[in-house]
Amino acid sequence: MINVGQETKLKIRNAAVQVISKKGFYNTRMSDIAEEAELAVGTLYNYFKSKDEILEYIFKKEMERRMEIMAELREKDISTKKFLKEFLDRHFEVLIRNPHLGRVVVREKDFSGREKSGNIQKFIETLIKALENIFVEAIENSEIKDLDPHLMAVFFFGAIHGIIEHALTKPEIMMLKDAPEFIMARIEHIFIK
């Protein structure tokens, strides 16, 4: 069950996604987020010290969501091919339902050269490492060819990121519906038949 504090943080997060998606990170002020969330600016500061911290929280929650998806799929004991396809389906479905979130995640991942963006980069690296582990296991189980699992994880992540960036920038949101099949067709050659 969600408590009042968690509910308020979620409200702030959702408002920040809306505002940052429209205005961009640099042009967004804490007061803009407070207005969108229908909260006093002081309330925001009770939960987050800065908009940098809010952006970090957005990335953290999205990372947790992707790791939960991976954990659920691992419990199903399915092939790597099916795992990757279901992961893509679920990942893109989230962004189809909330394109503002996709815009924030794609556009703002490198929001500054400051040390604050380091945590966001760590979230991304954690996701790439989780994908790498999937490819390592697939090689060990003779499901895919013996290839560089790190390079494959980076490639897979990059394909996802590139399609999202194009689809949400243009906007061609419905491109995301076809993305899982398209990506899987591009990596079909790695699977051992």
Short mmCIF file of C-alpha atoms in Angstrom, two decimals, residues 65-165:
data_model
loop_
_atom_site.label_atom_id
_atom_site.label_comp_id
_atom_site.label_asym_id
_atom_site.label_seq_id
_atom_site.Cartn_x
_atom_site.Cartn_y
_atom_site.Cartn_z
CA ARG A 65 10.64 -0.76 -13.28
CA ARG A 66 12.92 -2.30 -15.94
CA MET A 67 14.67 -4.46 -13.35
CA GLU A 68 11.27 -5.64 -12.05
CA ILE A 69 10.26 -6.59 -15.59
CA MET A 70 13.48 -8.57 -15.97
CA ALA A 71 12.93 -10.32 -12.64
CA GLU A 72 9.35 -11.25 -13.59
CA LEU A 73 10.52 -12.61 -16.94
CA ARG A 74 13.31 -14.63 -15.29
CA GLU A 75 10.72 -16.31 -13.09
CA LYS A 76 8.89 -17.52 -16.20
CA ASP A 77 11.86 -19.70 -17.20
CA ILE A 78 11.55 -18.85 -20.90
CA SER A 79 14.08 -18.85 -23.72
CA THR A 80 16.38 -15.87 -24.16
CA LYS A 81 14.66 -15.03 -27.42
CA LYS A 82 11.25 -14.93 -25.75
CA PHE A 83 12.72 -13.05 -22.77
CA LEU A 84 14.13 -10.31 -25.01
CA LYS A 85 10.93 -10.01 -27.04
CA GLU A 86 8.72 -9.76 -23.94
CA PHE A 87 11.11 -7.25 -22.37
CA LEU A 88 10.91 -5.10 -25.50
CA ASP A 89 7.12 -5.41 -25.69
CA ARG A 90 6.70 -4.26 -22.10
CA HIS A 91 9.35 -1.54 -22.32
CA PHE A 92 7.85 0.06 -25.42
CA GLU A 93 4.30 -0.31 -24.11
CA VAL A 94 5.18 1.88 -21.11
CA LEU A 95 6.41 4.59 -23.46
CA ILE A 96 3.46 4.33 -25.82
CA ARG A 97 1.18 4.94 -22.84
CA ASN A 98 3.39 7.80 -21.57
CA PRO A 99 5.37 9.49 -24.36
CA HIS A 100 6.26 12.37 -22.02
CA LEU A 101 8.22 9.91 -19.90
CA GLY A 102 10.02 8.62 -22.98
CA ARG A 103 11.01 12.15 -24.00
CA VAL A 104 12.44 12.88 -20.57
CA VAL A 105 14.36 9.60 -20.37
CA VAL A 106 15.84 10.03 -23.85
CA ARG A 107 16.52 13.77 -23.88
CA GLU A 108 17.66 14.31 -20.34
CA LYS A 109 19.97 11.35 -19.68
CA ASP A 110 22.99 13.63 -20.18
CA PHE A 111 21.34 16.66 -18.61
CA SER A 112 24.58 18.18 -17.42
CA GLY A 113 28.28 17.69 -17.13
CA ARG A 114 27.99 18.01 -13.39
CA GLU A 115 28.53 15.15 -11.01
CA LYS A 116 24.75 14.88 -10.52
CA SER A 117 24.35 13.21 -13.92
CA GLY A 118 26.72 10.48 -12.69
CA ASN A 119 23.88 8.73 -10.87
CA ILE A 120 21.76 8.72 -13.99
CA GLN A 121 24.66 7.20 -15.91
CA LYS A 122 24.97 4.55 -13.18
CA PHE A 123 21.30 3.63 -13.68
CA ILE A 124 21.93 3.23 -17.41
CA GLU A 125 25.08 1.19 -16.79
CA THR A 126 23.14 -1.07 -14.39
CA LEU A 127 20.57 -1.77 -17.09
CA ILE A 128 23.30 -2.51 -19.65
CA LYS A 129 24.99 -4.84 -17.14
CA ALA A 130 21.69 -6.67 -16.55
CA LEU A 131 21.30 -7.13 -20.31
CA GLU A 132 24.91 -8.30 -20.51
CA ASN A 133 24.16 -10.94 -17.88
CA ILE A 134 21.23 -12.15 -19.99
CA PHE A 135 23.57 -12.57 -22.97
CA VAL A 136 26.23 -14.31 -20.85
CA GLU A 137 23.66 -16.86 -19.65
CA ALA A 138 22.37 -17.32 -23.19
CA ILE A 139 25.90 -18.12 -24.39
CA GLU A 140 26.44 -20.54 -21.51
CA ASN A 141 23.12 -22.25 -22.34
CA SER A 142 24.05 -22.42 -26.04
CA GLU A 143 21.03 -20.31 -26.98
CA ILE A 144 23.05 -17.67 -28.79
CA LYS A 145 26.36 -17.63 -30.59
CA ASP A 146 29.54 -16.92 -28.65
CA LEU A 147 29.80 -13.19 -29.02
CA ASP A 148 30.93 -10.30 -26.85
CA PRO A 149 28.05 -10.06 -24.33
CA HIS A 150 28.94 -6.51 -23.28
CA LEU A 151 29.01 -5.28 -26.86
CA MET A 152 25.72 -7.07 -27.55
CA ALA A 153 24.11 -5.44 -24.48
CA VAL A 154 25.31 -2.00 -25.57
CA PHE A 155 24.02 -2.67 -29.11
CA PHE A 156 20.63 -3.84 -27.79
CA PHE A 157 20.32 -0.83 -25.47
CA GLY A 158 21.42 1.52 -28.25
CA ALA A 159 18.81 0.13 -30.65
CA ILE A 160 16.10 0.69 -28.05
CA HIS A 161 17.32 4.19 -27.25
CA GLY A 162 17.68 5.21 -30.90
CA ILE A 163 14.18 4.11 -31.85
CA ILE A 164 12.67 5.84 -28.83
CA GLU A 165 14.55 9.06 -29.54
#
